[in-house]
Short mmCIF file of C-alpha atoms in Angstrom, two decimals:
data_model
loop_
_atom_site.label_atom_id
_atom_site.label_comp_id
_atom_site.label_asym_id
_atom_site.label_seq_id
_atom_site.Cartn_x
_atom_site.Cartn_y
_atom_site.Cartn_z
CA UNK L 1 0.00 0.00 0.00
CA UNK L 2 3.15 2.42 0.88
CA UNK L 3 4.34 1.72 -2.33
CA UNK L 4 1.06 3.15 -4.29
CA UNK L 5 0.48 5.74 -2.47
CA UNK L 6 4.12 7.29 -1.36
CA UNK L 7 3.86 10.12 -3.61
CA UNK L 8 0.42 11.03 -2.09
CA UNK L 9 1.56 14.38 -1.04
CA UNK L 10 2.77 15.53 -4.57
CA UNK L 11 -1.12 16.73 -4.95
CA UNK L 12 -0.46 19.58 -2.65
CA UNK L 13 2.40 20.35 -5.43
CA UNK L 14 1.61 23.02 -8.18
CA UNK L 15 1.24 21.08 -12.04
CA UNK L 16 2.89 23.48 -13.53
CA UNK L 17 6.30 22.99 -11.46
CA UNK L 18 5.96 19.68 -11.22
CA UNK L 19 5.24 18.96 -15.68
CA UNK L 20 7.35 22.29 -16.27
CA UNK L 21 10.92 21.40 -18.33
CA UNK L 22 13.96 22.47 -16.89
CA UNK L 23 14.97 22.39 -13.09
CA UNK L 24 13.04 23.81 -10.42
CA UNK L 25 13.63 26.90 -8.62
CA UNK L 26 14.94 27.15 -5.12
CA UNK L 27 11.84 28.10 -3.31
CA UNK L 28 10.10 25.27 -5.31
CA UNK L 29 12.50 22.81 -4.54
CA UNK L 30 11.65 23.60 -0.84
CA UNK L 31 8.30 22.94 -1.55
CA UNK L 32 8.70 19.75 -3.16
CA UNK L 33 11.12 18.62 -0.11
CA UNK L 34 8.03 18.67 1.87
CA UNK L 35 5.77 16.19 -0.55
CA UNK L 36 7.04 12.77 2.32
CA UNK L 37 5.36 15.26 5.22
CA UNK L 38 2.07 15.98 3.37
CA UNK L 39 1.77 12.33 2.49
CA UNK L 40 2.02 11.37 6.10
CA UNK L 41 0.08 13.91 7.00
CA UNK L 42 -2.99 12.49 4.53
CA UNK L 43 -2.35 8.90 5.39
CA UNK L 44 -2.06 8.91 9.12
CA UNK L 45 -6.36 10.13 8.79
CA UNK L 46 -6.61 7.05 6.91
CA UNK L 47 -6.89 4.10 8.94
CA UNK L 48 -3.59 1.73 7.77
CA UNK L 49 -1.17 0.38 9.60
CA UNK L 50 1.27 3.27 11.10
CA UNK L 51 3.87 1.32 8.99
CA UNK L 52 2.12 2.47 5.95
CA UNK L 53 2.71 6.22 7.05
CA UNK L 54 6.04 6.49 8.10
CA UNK L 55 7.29 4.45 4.86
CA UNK L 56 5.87 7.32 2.83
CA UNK L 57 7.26 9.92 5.56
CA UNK L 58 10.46 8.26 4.57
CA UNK L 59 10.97 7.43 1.27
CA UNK L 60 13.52 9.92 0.37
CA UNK L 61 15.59 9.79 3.57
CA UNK L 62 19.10 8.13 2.88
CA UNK L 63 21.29 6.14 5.55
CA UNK L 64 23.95 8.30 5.35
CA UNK L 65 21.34 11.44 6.58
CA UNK L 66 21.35 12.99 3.53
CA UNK L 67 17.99 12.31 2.49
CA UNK L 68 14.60 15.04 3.53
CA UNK L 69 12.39 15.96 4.94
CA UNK L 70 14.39 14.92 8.39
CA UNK L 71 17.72 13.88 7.25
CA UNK L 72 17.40 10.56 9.33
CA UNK L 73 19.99 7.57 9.17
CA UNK L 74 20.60 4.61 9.34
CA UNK L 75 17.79 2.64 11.46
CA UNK L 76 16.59 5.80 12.12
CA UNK L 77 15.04 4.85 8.40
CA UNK L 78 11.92 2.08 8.78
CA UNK L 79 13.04 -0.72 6.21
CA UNK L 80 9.98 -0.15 4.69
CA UNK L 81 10.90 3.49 3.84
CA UNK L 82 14.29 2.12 2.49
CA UNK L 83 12.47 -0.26 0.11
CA UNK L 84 10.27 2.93 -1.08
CA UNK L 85 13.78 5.08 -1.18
CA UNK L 86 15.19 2.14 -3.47
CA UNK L 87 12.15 1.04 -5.56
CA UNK L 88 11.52 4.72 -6.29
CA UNK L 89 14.73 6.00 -7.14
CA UNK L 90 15.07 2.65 -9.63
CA UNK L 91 11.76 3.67 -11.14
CA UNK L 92 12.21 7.45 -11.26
CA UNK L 93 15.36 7.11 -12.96
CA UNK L 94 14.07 4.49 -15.34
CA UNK L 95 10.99 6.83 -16.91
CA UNK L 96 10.79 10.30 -18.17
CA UNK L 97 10.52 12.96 -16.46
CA UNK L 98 9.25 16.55 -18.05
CA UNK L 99 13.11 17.62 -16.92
CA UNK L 100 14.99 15.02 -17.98
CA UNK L 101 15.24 12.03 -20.59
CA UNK L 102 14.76 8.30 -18.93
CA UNK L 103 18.33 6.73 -17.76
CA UNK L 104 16.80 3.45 -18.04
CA UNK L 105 16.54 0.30 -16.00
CA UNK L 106 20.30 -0.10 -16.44
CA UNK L 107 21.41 2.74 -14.94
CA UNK L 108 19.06 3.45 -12.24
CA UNK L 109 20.09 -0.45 -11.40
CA UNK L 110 23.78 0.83 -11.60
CA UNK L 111 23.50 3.65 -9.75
CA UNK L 112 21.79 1.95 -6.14
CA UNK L 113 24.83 -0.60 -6.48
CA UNK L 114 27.11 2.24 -6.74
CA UNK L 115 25.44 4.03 -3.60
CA UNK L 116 24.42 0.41 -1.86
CA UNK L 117 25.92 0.81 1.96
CA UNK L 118 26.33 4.49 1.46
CA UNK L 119 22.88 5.93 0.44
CA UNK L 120 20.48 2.74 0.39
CA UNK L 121 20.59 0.03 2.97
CA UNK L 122 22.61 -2.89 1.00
CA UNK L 123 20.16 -5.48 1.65
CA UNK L 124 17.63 -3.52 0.14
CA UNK L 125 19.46 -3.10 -2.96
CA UNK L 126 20.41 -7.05 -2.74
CA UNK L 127 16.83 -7.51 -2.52
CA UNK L 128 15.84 -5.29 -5.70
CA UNK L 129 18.40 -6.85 -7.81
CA UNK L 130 17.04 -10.67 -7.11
CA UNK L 131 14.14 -9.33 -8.18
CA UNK L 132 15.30 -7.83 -11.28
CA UNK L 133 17.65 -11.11 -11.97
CA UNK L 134 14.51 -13.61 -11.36
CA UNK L 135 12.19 -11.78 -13.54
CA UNK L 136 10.59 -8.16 -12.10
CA UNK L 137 9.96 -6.05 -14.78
CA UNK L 138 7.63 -2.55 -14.49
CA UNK L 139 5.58 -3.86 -16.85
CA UNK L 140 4.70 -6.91 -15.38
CA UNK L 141 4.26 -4.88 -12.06
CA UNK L 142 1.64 -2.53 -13.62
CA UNK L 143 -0.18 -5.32 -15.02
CA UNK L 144 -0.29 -7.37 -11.68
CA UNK L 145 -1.41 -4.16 -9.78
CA UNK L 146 -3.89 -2.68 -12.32
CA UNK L 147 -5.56 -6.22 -11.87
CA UNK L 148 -5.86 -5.86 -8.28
CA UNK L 149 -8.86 -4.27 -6.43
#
C-alpha cells in the first residue's frame, strides 16, 4: 500500500512545477522537499497500519542522513521506507521525467549498487536486484497491480 500511495503528497504540489521542463527553482524545490510530510500527514487520517505512514514519511531519507524531509539515518530509516527510497529512485530514474530524458533500468540499477551501503541500505538493494535477476519487470508490475482491487 506504501508503495502506491508514497507520492500522495505531490497533490499539494503546483502542475505546472511539477510537468514544467527544466529544473526547479529554489523556493520550489523547498516545496517539493516537503511532498514525504504531506503524504504522512494524509495517510495517518486514513486508517492503515502506522507502517504504511512512516514508509511514505520516509521514502527519500538516505542512511547516510542525507535524504529530507528529516535527514534521518541509518535505522533511524523504517526498512519499509528504504524499500520505497530504493524502488523509487530505480523507477524514477528508469521513466521520463518533463526535466529530464529516462536513464533506463540499467542505470538506475547501476547507480543503487554504486550508492548500496552508502545511500540505500545494502540489503535492500540485494533484494531489488534478485528481483530484477529472477524476472521483475515494471511492466509486469503494472499489469499485476492494475488487476488488483
Amino acid at each position: 500500500m506504501a508503495g502506491k500511495i508514497h507520492d500522495l503528497g505531490m497533490n499539494s504540489m503546483f502542475l505546472d512545477m511539477l510537468t514544467r521542463p527544466g529544473p526547479l527553482h529554489a523556493l520550489e524545490a523547498r516545496l517539493l522537499r516537503r511532498h514525504p510530510i504531506t503524504g504522512f500527514e494524509i495517510s495517518r487520517g486514513v486508517p492503515f497500519p502506522d507502517k504504511v505512514s512512516y514508509a511514505v514519511f520516509q521514502h527519500h531519507e538516505r542512511i547516510d542522513g542525507s535524504g529530507y524531509p528529516n535527514g534521518l539515518k541509518d535505522s533511524e530509516i523504517s526498512l519499509e521506507g528504504s524499500i520505497l527510497a530504493v524502488s523509487e529512485v530505480v523507477a524514477a530514474m528508469s521513466f521520463y521525467r518533463p526535466y529530464r530524458k529516462p536513464y533506463g533500468q540499467e542505470y538506475s540499477l547501476d547507480q543503487i549498487v554504486k550508492y548500496k551501503g552508502s545511500l540505500y541500505r545494502t540489503e535492500v538493494v540485494e533484494a531489488c536486484l534478485t528481483a530484477f535477476e529472477n524476472g521483475f519487470s515494471f511492466e509486469s508490475s503494472l499489469k499485476t497491480s492494475a488487476s488488483q482491487p
